[in-house]
Amino acid sequence: MISLRDVSKRYGLLRVLDGVSLDVERGEVVCLIGPSGSGKSTLLQCVNGLEAIDGGSIAVDGEAVHGRGTNINRLRQKLGIVFQQYNTFPHLTALENVALALRVVKRMPRRDAEAAAARQLAYVGLDGKADQYPSRLSGGQQQRVAIARALAMQPHYMLFDEVTSALDPELVGEVLQSLRKLRADGMAMLIVTHEMAFAREIGDRVAFFQEGKLVEVGPASQVLDAPRDGRTAKFLGRAAQ
Amino acid sequence: MLDYQFHWRAVLADLPELLGGAVVTLQVTALSVIVGVPLAVLLAACLRGGASARRPARAFIEVTRNTPCLFQLYLFYYGLGALGLNLPSFTVAVVAIGLNNAGFLADTYRSALQAVPAQQTAAARSLGMSFLNAFWHVVLPQMARIAYLPTVNQVVWAMLNSSLGTLIGLRELTGVTQFLQSRSFRTLEFFLLTAALYYVLAKALMLAAALLGRRLARGAP
Amino acid sequence: MSFSPYHEFNWTDCWFLLQGAGRTILLMLVAGTLATVLGVAVGWLRFASRAARILTAPAIDVLRSVPLLVLLILVSSVFGIAGFDIDVFGTAVAILTLYAAAFAAEVARAGFASVDRRTRRAARSLGMTAGQEARHVLLPLAARTVFPAWVSLMLALVKDSALVSAIGYVELLKASQVAVTQTNQPFLVFALSGLLYFAICYPCSVLSRNLEARMKHDLAA
Ligand SMILES: Nc1ncnc2c1ncn2[C@@H]1O[C@H](COP(=O)(O)OP(=O)(O)O)[C@@H](O)[C@H]1O
Ligand SMILES: [Mg+2]
């Protein structure tokens, strides 16, 4: 379980996260929606320990992410994260992108790492592209390389940060397809998204986020179709236009 | 001038000795690069760090860039000699030219480091890589792609600069030439041949660099 | 009391070093001016004519691929053979000019190439002659673009001028060597001459860097 308790974070005077509490169970899919600049990306980076927090706590399977004694590099293997801007490694082929961390973090022999990487690329539908460099791949393909790269570490949880918003519209579908497949395989996910229809379809629960606060959390259909908080309704109204 | 009689026979007979000098030139060049490049990476990292790391790095760079390389050689050779530390001229040449390389490459490496987006490190760290692993496997190769050409130019420059070793008694290509011509006084022939050898060395280095560099270019858009 | 061939470092030595620094600056001014004029002329030829570009390429390539020290010895020996009645200063200026001009020509060519063809055509459309256009449009625009590179070139020239100590011209580095042989205080002497070199070079460095940064900034804006 990923468990956030009263998490707060500041950038200078700006309160980016303000008392956020949220649980993501094993096998559960939670979608995070909210206006841009509200702190969603920051939240994911905090869960992954890429950003420090100023108050509260984040625990993954009972282990504190920001705890002193925590081996963050080991803990991160449980948490895959995929960024909006793919961040594929430009100097490595698709296969090498996926195999790199297996070799240096899990210390797998090159051959095993590459075999595992090939399986992950096949999982996201990129069997034919293993030897291509990112510069030769479309945005959707690069994003799927990034997903395969995170999945290769066999994480228990996946964090997705607006993974389709940098993509041309016709490439969005192929990436969402990979997420659907993951859900069917029972992966626990925390997904930041702007696609309301997709959130309704894939999310067990939806959380609405604004100005660093969790305004409303509940079953997907409830939050999206019958929001209890006026701010959620207003946001959904604007998003629908 | 027009009635100058070129005498090449004696000069060509000494070619093996000249080539021996060229080997020393290449040794000094190679070692000065081995000293200079890692130091330049370190300086670049210091330049991106806090004031206590940045200031001494900056001072070192400014001194190496704003005094003549020959001056630096003399400083190490005679200056350290006065302190009782009499280093052989080979060592002095390697160290002085190596430090010079570092001073000239540090700023280039700093901007190369800056050109690799921070998200690349974040992506590597998110997979559980340590800071050093992320630097070595993800940042450094991308940095190398940008810094390669300036580094190659610096290597050629170091090779040409190694000729200054002659003036502290090093028997590299120029030093050997100087010695050989003093036996026959065919100065012009000897130094024409040596100039040609330097030219060939410079072009050979560039060619080797171009071949090696193809690997670095992989994945480039 | 034992006899010592050395004397304590004194004001006379200091004055001697300052005179050396003066000669270093003189070399830079004379060779720098000549090299700039020659470089702009050759650079313009290389810019304007394909034939000139092909014809001058080997000379420029050789000058940049052979150590200055070797060129220096070659040129003095040619002067000697040809019986030129020329003093060390003249020889020093000749070789430094030739060497710096090879680099200046490339800087100038790049400058001319950087001027937008449409701007030049616009000037002609206003009725300017080719000469007027060159004088009022091409030259000033090119000069502005390459000014930082030109300042760096002059900086390199100051440092390169240290090499003419090898043919006996008493500029700053040679003056330091002489002072060392008389006082046997290499550290003090080299510290002083290093400071003098730094005082000459550092302002050029800063100027070139700041101008370059400002240009990048202007371009980005
Ligand atoms: N490294 C940073 N330094 C300062 N401010 C930041 C930094 N990263 C994000 N912010 C600010 O924090 C706020 C939340 O950003 P972010 O988490 O990216 O929002 P979202 O992902 O919801 O669009 C924004 O106002 C942003 O400008
Ligand atoms: Mg965001």
XYZ file of C-alpha atoms and ligand atoms in Angstrom:
711
model
C 0.000 0.000 0.000
C 1.156 3.540 -0.775
C 0.046 5.652 2.097
C 0.300 9.448 2.299
C -0.410 11.067 5.637
C -0.847 14.812 5.916
C 1.959 15.453 3.380
C 3.015 19.058 2.865
C 5.658 20.638 0.680
C 6.723 24.174 -0.064
C 8.728 25.826 -2.816
C 9.789 28.983 -1.052
C 6.562 30.689 -0.070
C 4.422 28.566 -2.349
C 2.590 25.693 -0.605
C 2.594 23.084 -3.318
C 1.215 20.260 -1.165
C -0.976 21.095 1.776
C -1.971 18.272 4.116
C -2.472 15.563 1.519
C -3.665 12.150 2.775
C -4.349 9.323 0.350
C -3.994 5.536 0.166
C -3.430 3.395 -2.891
C -4.019 -0.294 -2.216
C -2.306 -3.153 -4.049
C -4.183 -3.769 -7.292
C -6.071 -0.487 -7.078
C -6.140 2.250 -9.724
C -6.457 5.836 -8.506
C -6.734 8.703 -10.971
C -5.623 12.155 -9.947
C -7.271 15.087 -11.710
C -6.997 18.812 -11.218
C -5.933 22.087 -12.841
C -2.363 22.490 -13.995
C -0.027 23.925 -11.400
C -2.029 22.379 -8.577
C 0.856 20.135 -7.479
C 0.033 16.758 -9.036
C 3.482 16.191 -10.537
C 5.107 17.270 -7.304
C 2.996 14.721 -5.429
C 4.200 11.866 -7.653
C 7.825 12.976 -7.365
C 7.467 13.000 -3.597
C 6.046 9.486 -3.587
C 9.087 8.383 -5.563
C 11.459 10.235 -3.250
C 12.715 12.423 -6.110
C 11.513 15.406 -4.088
C 11.787 15.948 -0.341
C 8.738 16.750 1.778
C 8.378 19.336 4.533
C 5.769 17.622 6.675
C 3.735 14.434 7.083
C 4.880 11.055 5.812
C 4.754 8.794 2.797
C 5.075 5.050 3.263
C 5.290 2.285 0.683
C 4.403 -1.160 2.041
C 5.036 0.255 5.479
C 8.480 1.696 4.702
C 8.868 5.491 4.984
C 10.043 6.969 1.650
C 11.744 9.909 3.332
C 12.893 7.944 6.389
C 16.525 8.263 7.454
C 17.341 4.572 7.355
C 15.494 3.908 4.109
C 17.449 2.544 1.170
C 15.723 4.748 -1.377
C 17.328 3.052 -4.373
C 15.853 -0.280 -3.275
C 12.480 1.231 -2.425
C 12.295 2.914 -5.845
C 12.405 -0.490 -7.485
C 8.903 -1.029 -6.090
C 7.721 2.230 -7.638
C 7.779 2.736 -11.374
C 7.272 6.290 -12.602
C 6.567 7.528 -16.118
C 6.901 11.205 -16.923
C 5.005 13.505 -19.219
C 8.137 14.138 -21.303
C 9.108 10.434 -21.692
C 12.730 11.148 -20.649
C 14.019 8.201 -22.612
C 17.812 7.994 -22.716
C 18.742 9.351 -26.164
C 22.104 7.587 -26.381
C 20.618 4.099 -25.919
C 18.394 1.964 -28.152
C 14.885 1.077 -26.982
C 16.168 -2.286 -25.766
C 19.159 -0.728 -23.979
C 16.888 1.864 -22.375
C 14.901 -0.924 -20.776
C 17.877 -3.160 -19.977
C 20.142 -0.504 -18.392
C 18.666 -0.433 -14.891
C 18.317 -4.214 -14.880
C 22.044 -4.445 -15.434
C 23.296 -1.741 -13.090
C 20.649 -1.874 -10.359
C 19.615 -5.530 -10.380
C 23.069 -6.612 -11.614
C 21.632 -8.978 -14.185
C 24.017 -10.351 -16.818
C 23.614 -8.462 -20.091
C 21.978 -11.363 -21.882
C 19.326 -11.908 -19.199
C 18.685 -8.189 -18.915
C 18.179 -7.904 -22.657
C 15.870 -10.907 -22.742
C 13.772 -9.384 -19.956
C 13.820 -6.030 -21.747
C 12.633 -7.632 -24.961
C 9.685 -9.177 -23.094
C 8.712 -5.777 -21.675
C 8.945 -4.126 -25.085
C 6.676 -6.831 -26.463
C 4.246 -6.192 -23.604
C 3.820 -2.563 -24.697
C 3.658 -3.568 -28.367
C 7.138 -2.500 -29.441
C 8.637 -5.870 -30.446
C 9.842 -4.523 -33.769
C 11.488 -1.388 -32.399
C 14.053 -2.850 -29.988
C 17.076 -1.602 -31.909
C 15.799 1.882 -32.673
C 17.137 4.962 -30.939
C 14.560 7.277 -29.323
C 15.203 9.939 -31.965
C 13.770 7.512 -34.533
C 10.629 6.727 -32.514
C 7.357 8.637 -32.344
C 6.293 10.262 -29.085
C 3.842 7.453 -28.395
C 6.524 4.844 -28.998
C 9.011 6.670 -26.784
C 6.431 6.873 -24.048
C 5.854 3.136 -24.304
C 9.620 2.570 -24.060
C 9.504 4.604 -20.849
C 6.643 2.452 -19.555
C 8.492 -0.759 -20.433
C 11.626 0.634 -18.761
C 9.742 1.200 -15.512
C 7.888 -2.143 -15.730
C 11.118 -4.061 -16.231
C 12.057 -3.381 -12.624
C 8.920 -5.343 -11.661
C 7.457 -2.587 -9.508
C 4.471 -3.118 -7.225
C 3.078 0.296 -8.055
C 3.180 2.474 -11.146
C 2.967 6.255 -11.117
C 1.926 7.966 -14.352
C 2.257 11.718 -14.782
C 0.125 12.971 -17.679
C 1.731 10.427 -19.932
C -0.389 11.382 -22.924
C -0.460 15.156 -22.764
C 2.731 15.676 -24.772
C 1.464 13.374 -27.519
C -0.250 14.102 -30.809
C -3.923 13.069 -30.495
C -3.600 10.084 -32.836
C -0.826 8.618 -30.620
C -2.747 8.824 -27.341
C -4.677 5.607 -27.906
C -1.649 3.297 -28.126
C -0.295 4.516 -24.782
C -3.674 4.262 -23.016
C -3.921 0.734 -24.390
C -0.783 -0.191 -22.434
C -2.324 1.211 -19.256
C -5.515 -0.783 -19.804
C -3.463 -3.916 -20.205
C -1.658 -3.185 -16.928
C -4.921 -2.726 -15.117
C -6.191 -6.040 -16.443
C -3.027 -7.640 -15.055
C -3.778 -6.202 -11.633
C -1.083 -3.485 -11.404
C -1.672 -0.839 -8.735
C -1.484 2.595 -10.321
C -1.627 6.254 -9.449
C -2.456 8.073 -12.670
C -2.403 11.832 -13.186
C -4.537 12.525 -16.237
C -6.507 15.140 -18.122
C -8.603 12.581 -19.977
C -11.832 12.425 -17.953
C -13.347 9.627 -20.027
C -10.232 7.548 -19.472
C -10.275 8.284 -15.729
C -13.862 7.086 -15.527
C -13.053 3.939 -17.467
C -9.850 2.878 -15.726
C -10.038 4.399 -12.243
C -11.362 2.540 -9.217
C -11.267 5.861 -7.470
C -10.746 9.430 -8.629
C -9.150 12.175 -6.557
C -9.652 15.844 -7.360
C -6.713 18.029 -6.511
C -6.576 21.825 -6.307
C -4.048 24.276 -4.906
C -2.131 21.540 -3.126
C -5.189 20.095 -1.393
C -7.161 16.943 -2.031
C -10.640 18.369 -2.451
C -12.567 15.197 -3.054
C -11.800 11.476 -3.286
C -14.283 8.772 -4.150
C -15.416 6.097 -6.601
C -14.767 7.232 -10.151
C -18.380 7.495 -11.237
C -19.361 9.386 -8.103
C -16.612 12.047 -8.314
C -16.917 12.515 -12.063
C -20.718 12.280 -12.458
C -22.007 13.517 -9.126
C -19.292 15.580 -7.442
C -20.080 16.575 -3.869
C -17.755 19.573 -3.763
C -18.579 22.705 -5.720
C -14.942 23.166 -6.775
C -14.897 19.709 -8.380
C -18.113 20.439 -10.248
C -16.722 23.745 -11.499
C -13.487 22.109 -12.705
C -15.388 19.318 -14.457
C -17.675 21.855 -16.038
C -14.705 23.764 -17.448
C -12.983 20.553 -18.553
C -16.116 19.452 -20.407
C -16.148 22.558 -22.584
C 67.601 31.832 -51.458
C 67.003 30.463 -54.929
C 70.454 28.928 -55.125
C 70.066 27.147 -51.774
C 71.172 23.550 -52.083
C 68.882 21.162 -50.282
C 70.663 18.169 -48.801
C 68.151 15.551 -47.862
C 70.293 12.446 -47.585
C 71.725 13.115 -44.119
C 68.333 14.214 -42.899
C 66.525 11.148 -44.168
C 69.182 8.908 -42.647
C 68.158 10.294 -39.273
C 64.474 9.612 -39.877
C 64.331 6.690 -37.398
C 65.566 8.979 -34.640
C 62.985 11.597 -35.590
C 60.270 8.972 -35.409
C 61.549 8.036 -31.957
C 61.012 11.668 -30.991
C 57.504 11.528 -32.453
C 56.756 8.593 -30.165
C 57.751 10.691 -27.139
C 55.525 13.492 -28.463
C 52.593 11.092 -28.625
C 53.352 9.754 -25.150
C 53.354 13.230 -23.641
C 50.138 14.046 -25.514
C 48.351 10.891 -24.405
C 49.399 11.207 -20.765
C 48.517 14.900 -20.655
C 45.036 13.999 -21.893
C 44.740 11.260 -19.288
C 45.645 13.848 -16.640
C 43.574 16.660 -18.124
C 40.214 15.165 -19.071
C 39.180 13.668 -15.688
C 40.417 16.827 -13.971
C 38.311 18.921 -16.352
C 35.224 16.826 -15.528
C 35.941 17.375 -11.844
C 36.396 21.135 -12.373
C 33.132 21.241 -14.332
C 31.339 19.539 -11.447
C 32.932 22.052 -9.033
C 31.763 24.946 -11.211
C 28.202 23.747 -10.771
C 28.615 23.340 -7.027
C 28.654 25.762 -4.097
C 30.947 28.760 -3.731
C 33.573 26.848 -1.767
C 34.004 24.451 -4.700
C 33.409 27.003 -7.448
C 35.911 29.682 -6.392
C 39.110 27.605 -6.349
C 38.053 25.888 -9.583
C 37.438 29.258 -11.244
C 40.790 30.610 -10.012
C 42.645 27.588 -11.375
C 40.917 27.905 -14.762
C 41.641 31.622 -15.061
C 45.329 31.166 -14.250
C 45.781 28.364 -16.791
C 43.928 30.282 -19.486
C 45.499 33.672 -18.915
C 49.180 32.812 -18.789
C 51.275 31.255 -21.586
C 51.654 27.490 -21.592
C 55.424 27.939 -21.840
C 55.320 30.085 -18.724
C 53.498 27.269 -16.931
C 56.164 24.790 -18.029
C 58.932 27.050 -16.700
C 57.072 27.591 -13.465
C 56.909 23.853 -12.835
C 60.413 23.151 -14.055
C 62.438 25.991 -12.508
C 60.010 27.011 -9.788
C 59.639 23.536 -8.293
C 63.347 22.991 -8.884
C 64.074 25.921 -6.580
C 61.971 24.207 -3.916
C 64.224 21.191 -4.223
C 61.708 19.229 -6.281
C 63.627 18.453 -9.465
C 61.160 16.668 -11.697
C 62.318 15.204 -15.004
C 61.265 17.284 -17.995
C 58.980 14.481 -19.226
C 56.972 14.583 -16.003
C 56.856 18.373 -16.023
C 55.608 18.403 -19.614
C 52.888 15.844 -18.859
C 51.715 17.642 -15.718
C 51.872 21.200 -17.066
C 50.218 20.397 -20.389
C 47.726 18.159 -18.578
C 46.713 20.991 -16.240
C 46.531 23.306 -19.239
C 44.161 20.851 -20.963
C 41.994 20.761 -17.843
C 41.782 24.559 -17.650
C 40.768 24.853 -21.294
C 38.213 22.027 -21.240
C 36.549 22.750 -17.890
C 34.155 25.425 -19.167
C 33.240 23.348 -22.204
C 32.448 20.402 -19.963
C 30.412 22.622 -17.661
C 28.132 23.695 -20.489
C 27.967 20.101 -21.746
C 26.889 19.061 -18.275
C 24.301 21.817 -18.274
C 22.961 20.679 -21.630
C 21.887 17.284 -20.260
C 18.399 17.886 -18.840
C 17.914 17.300 -15.121
C 15.017 14.975 -15.993
C 17.511 12.491 -17.398
C 18.998 12.119 -13.933
C 15.526 12.000 -12.402
C 14.484 9.226 -14.797
C 17.607 7.208 -13.979
C 17.219 7.732 -10.235
C 13.532 6.760 -10.415
C 14.649 3.339 -11.635
C 16.686 2.893 -8.476
C 20.098 3.892 -9.889
C 22.527 5.502 -7.477
C 23.726 9.050 -8.175
C 27.056 7.760 -9.482
C 25.423 5.116 -11.671
C 23.065 7.702 -13.121
C 26.015 10.006 -13.839
C 28.158 7.291 -15.358
C 25.559 5.518 -17.491
C 23.171 8.312 -18.393
C 24.679 11.794 -17.993
C 28.310 11.186 -18.983
C 27.603 9.507 -22.343
C 25.305 12.368 -23.345
C 27.849 14.905 -22.138
C 30.573 13.148 -24.098
C 28.612 13.584 -27.299
C 28.652 17.359 -26.891
C 32.176 17.616 -25.514
C 33.841 15.270 -27.982
C 34.817 17.704 -30.723
C 36.263 20.357 -28.380
C 38.183 17.571 -26.646
C 39.648 16.351 -29.921
C 40.738 19.893 -30.772
C 42.357 20.151 -27.365
C 44.207 16.861 -27.927
C 45.692 18.201 -31.157
C 46.521 21.426 -29.358
C 48.238 19.483 -26.557
C 50.265 17.609 -29.182
C 51.447 20.897 -30.714
C 52.111 22.362 -27.268
C 54.243 19.375 -26.284
C 56.897 20.851 -28.601
C 57.501 23.426 -25.857
C 59.026 20.571 -23.856
C 62.146 21.131 -25.979
C 62.802 24.351 -24.092
C 63.113 22.452 -20.807
C 65.285 19.774 -22.377
C 62.712 17.180 -23.389
C 63.765 15.043 -26.354
C 60.435 14.868 -28.119
C 60.061 15.449 -31.838
C 61.198 19.088 -31.803
C 63.924 18.401 -29.243
C 65.344 15.508 -31.239
C 65.239 17.616 -34.384
C 67.061 20.434 -32.660
C 69.724 18.004 -31.487
C 70.178 16.297 -34.871
C 70.377 19.514 -36.857
C 73.130 20.779 -34.584
C 75.357 17.979 -35.904
C 74.939 18.785 -39.580
C 73.446 22.296 -39.557
C 70.880 21.314 -42.179
C 68.382 23.265 -40.056
C 65.952 23.983 -42.857
C 65.748 20.397 -44.116
C 65.410 18.968 -40.626
C 62.678 21.327 -39.558
C 60.801 21.013 -42.852
C 60.698 17.271 -42.308
C 59.647 17.746 -38.689
C 56.912 20.179 -39.696
C 55.656 17.541 -42.113
C 55.732 14.922 -39.345
C 53.700 17.189 -37.042
C 51.221 17.765 -39.822
C 50.837 14.023 -40.343
C 50.466 13.455 -36.586
C 47.776 16.137 -36.336
C 45.838 14.681 -39.263
C 46.239 11.139 -37.920
C 44.826 12.222 -34.562
C 41.849 13.891 -36.256
C 41.219 10.799 -38.365
C 41.412 8.464 -35.386
C 39.074 10.773 -33.485
C 36.567 10.808 -36.336
C 36.543 7.000 -36.417
C 36.187 6.678 -32.653
C 33.577 9.426 -32.547
C 31.143 7.559 -34.744
C 30.197 5.402 -31.763
C 29.440 8.458 -29.679
C 27.090 9.847 -32.278
C 24.674 6.955 -31.853
C 21.103 7.991 -31.251
C 21.769 11.548 -32.434
C 18.727 13.028 -34.178
C 81.829 35.791 3.479
C 81.483 33.582 0.473
C 81.131 34.938 -3.018
C 77.720 34.495 -4.615
C 77.095 34.997 -8.345
C 73.563 36.079 -7.519
C 72.130 39.288 -6.179
C 68.942 39.820 -4.186
C 65.893 40.561 -6.301
C 65.632 44.344 -6.430
C 63.841 47.226 -8.130
C 66.142 47.051 -11.138
C 64.993 43.491 -11.783
C 61.434 44.603 -11.318
C 61.890 47.381 -13.869
C 63.507 44.850 -16.203
C 60.413 42.643 -15.985
C 58.135 45.610 -16.616
C 60.145 46.493 -19.714
C 59.691 42.875 -20.839
C 55.940 43.223 -20.308
C 56.047 46.408 -22.372
C 57.722 44.526 -25.227
C 55.135 41.758 -24.966
C 52.411 44.372 -25.378
C 54.317 46.001 -28.233
C 54.532 42.636 -29.993
C 50.818 42.128 -29.534
C 49.984 45.569 -30.894
C 52.247 45.386 -33.942
C 51.707 41.724 -34.839
C 48.031 41.964 -33.872
C 47.403 44.911 -36.185
C 49.278 43.367 -39.089
C 47.631 39.980 -38.557
C 44.187 41.571 -38.440
C 44.722 43.471 -41.679
C 46.166 40.420 -43.398
C 43.508 38.148 -41.890
C 40.615 40.351 -43.015
C 42.056 40.560 -46.528
C 42.580 36.803 -46.803
C 39.275 36.132 -45.045
C 37.454 38.339 -47.526
C 39.100 36.561 -50.446
C 38.150 33.219 -48.950
C 34.601 34.434 -48.436
C 34.179 35.931 -51.876
C 35.956 33.469 -54.113
C 35.841 29.733 -54.238
C 39.183 29.626 -56.033
C 40.816 31.688 -53.283
C 39.298 29.424 -50.681
C 40.776 26.339 -52.320
C 44.137 27.987 -52.953
C 44.626 29.341 -49.426
C 43.283 26.267 -47.631
C 46.567 24.295 -47.538
C 48.589 27.224 -46.155
C 46.064 27.898 -43.398
C 45.782 24.203 -42.635
C 49.574 23.821 -42.328
C 49.992 26.929 -40.161
C 47.391 25.517 -37.779
C 48.771 21.968 -37.690
C 52.448 22.680 -37.008
C 53.754 23.926 -33.639
C 54.541 27.624 -33.508
C 58.014 26.803 -32.173
C 58.819 24.782 -35.298
C 57.469 27.530 -37.553
C 59.567 30.011 -35.641
C 62.787 28.054 -36.215
C 61.898 27.449 -39.867
C 61.216 31.096 -40.599
C 64.359 32.303 -38.850
C 66.439 29.794 -40.720
C 64.889 30.833 -44.036
C 65.589 34.467 -43.194
C 69.158 33.503 -42.357
C 69.672 31.588 -45.599
C 68.089 34.331 -47.653
C 70.423 36.784 -46.003
C 67.636 39.068 -44.816
C 69.091 41.751 -42.656
C 66.359 41.641 -40.061
C 66.600 41.833 -36.276
C 64.915 39.492 -33.789
C 62.011 41.876 -33.308
C 61.351 41.869 -37.042
C 61.548 38.084 -37.170
C 59.272 37.774 -34.155
C 56.709 40.139 -35.673
C 56.835 38.374 -39.034
C 56.222 34.924 -37.635
C 53.575 35.977 -35.104
C 51.761 37.932 -37.806
C 51.744 34.996 -40.174
C 50.600 32.610 -37.467
C 47.851 34.831 -36.062
C 46.682 35.765 -39.561
C 45.941 32.098 -40.300
C 43.461 32.133 -37.427
C 42.235 35.673 -38.134
C 41.406 34.736 -41.725
C 39.006 32.054 -40.504
C 37.449 34.423 -37.977
C 36.985 37.071 -40.668
C 35.529 34.606 -43.170
C 33.039 33.373 -40.595
C 32.125 36.995 -39.864
C 31.428 37.806 -43.505
C 29.451 34.597 -43.895
C 27.304 35.521 -40.880
C 25.898 38.645 -42.534
C 22.456 38.021 -43.952
C 22.452 38.132 -47.735
C 19.061 39.884 -47.713
C 20.442 42.746 -45.650
C 23.243 43.225 -48.133
C 20.839 43.102 -51.060
C 18.627 45.653 -49.345
C 21.604 47.996 -49.163
C 22.284 47.547 -52.870
C 18.614 48.157 -53.635
C 18.982 51.591 -52.050
C 21.536 52.403 -54.712
C 24.739 51.752 -52.782
C 27.698 50.589 -54.819
C 29.305 47.275 -53.933
C 32.114 49.194 -52.229
C 29.714 51.353 -50.216
C 27.738 48.309 -49.197
C 30.899 46.545 -48.043
C 32.051 49.599 -46.144
C 28.742 50.511 -44.478
C 26.919 47.184 -44.148
C 29.049 44.063 -44.572
C 32.102 45.167 -42.610
C 30.390 46.676 -39.563
C 27.924 43.789 -39.206
C 30.634 41.158 -39.598
C 32.933 42.987 -37.199
C 30.256 43.073 -34.545
C 29.615 39.314 -34.788
C 33.234 38.240 -34.606
C 34.528 40.842 -32.190
C 34.602 38.449 -29.188
C 36.421 35.827 -31.277
C 38.888 38.504 -32.373
C 39.557 39.516 -28.769
C 40.239 35.849 -27.938
C 42.653 35.788 -30.845
C 44.573 38.757 -29.463
C 44.642 37.004 -26.086
C 46.130 33.921 -27.741
C 48.653 36.163 -29.472
C 49.898 37.549 -26.139
C 50.424 34.013 -24.890
C 51.999 32.836 -28.159
C 54.401 35.768 -28.077
C 56.136 34.072 -25.124
C 57.640 31.675 -27.653
C 59.774 34.304 -29.332
C 61.909 34.176 -26.201
C 63.288 31.057 -27.902
C 64.882 33.177 -30.657
C 66.262 35.598 -28.106
C 63.846 38.511 -28.142
C 63.667 39.831 -24.575
C 59.939 40.018 -23.987
C 58.358 39.236 -20.622
C 59.197 35.530 -20.454
C 62.796 35.958 -21.628
C 63.188 38.824 -19.163
C 61.981 36.498 -16.395
C 64.511 33.854 -17.400
C 67.293 36.414 -17.333
C 66.166 37.691 -13.940
C 66.111 34.105 -12.652
C 69.696 33.497 -13.735
C 70.772 36.660 -11.931
C 68.833 36.302 -8.685
C 68.259 32.538 -8.428
C 64.797 33.270 -7.100
C 62.658 31.557 -9.718
C 59.538 31.433 -7.614
C 59.438 35.148 -6.904
C 60.342 36.081 -10.463
C 57.824 33.736 -12.077
C 55.140 34.807 -9.646
C 55.699 38.394 -10.743
C 55.818 37.677 -14.461
C 52.783 35.406 -14.085
C 50.971 38.285 -12.473
C 51.982 40.583 -15.331
C 50.763 38.095 -17.954
C 47.543 37.703 -16.025
C 47.105 41.473 -15.847
C 47.439 41.699 -19.635
C 45.337 38.641 -20.507
C 42.551 38.547 -17.958
C 40.796 41.751 -19.098
C 40.765 40.394 -22.670
C 39.304 37.133 -21.393
C 36.558 38.846 -19.455
C 35.758 41.219 -22.313
C 35.492 38.412 -24.843
C 33.371 36.277 -22.531
C 30.989 39.069 -21.593
C 30.492 40.164 -25.188
C 29.827 36.601 -26.216
C 27.318 36.105 -23.413
C 25.579 39.344 -24.324
C 25.361 38.317 -27.968
C 23.853 34.959 -27.089
C 21.394 36.792 -24.881
C 20.491 39.226 -27.682
C 20.023 36.372 -30.096
C 17.764 34.536 -27.680
C 15.648 37.643 -27.078
N 11.396 22.909 -8.742
C 10.439 23.834 -8.491
N 10.771 25.007 -7.912
C 9.829 25.934 -7.650
N 8.540 25.793 -7.936
C 8.133 24.650 -8.510
C 9.068 23.611 -8.824
N 8.389 22.595 -9.394
C 7.104 22.976 -9.440
N 6.945 24.205 -8.910
C 5.660 24.931 -8.748
O 4.831 24.118 -7.954
C 3.498 24.195 -8.438
C 2.977 22.809 -8.688
O 3.650 22.282 -9.830
P 3.302 20.843 -10.410
O 3.456 19.839 -9.330
O 4.146 20.649 -11.617
O 1.780 20.995 -10.819
P 0.890 20.093 -11.792
O 1.649 18.861 -12.111
O -0.355 19.853 -11.061
O 0.649 20.923 -13.024
C 3.502 25.089 -9.641
O 3.061 26.366 -9.269
C 4.944 25.122 -10.065
O 5.251 26.358 -10.640
Mg 2.396 18.233 -13.997
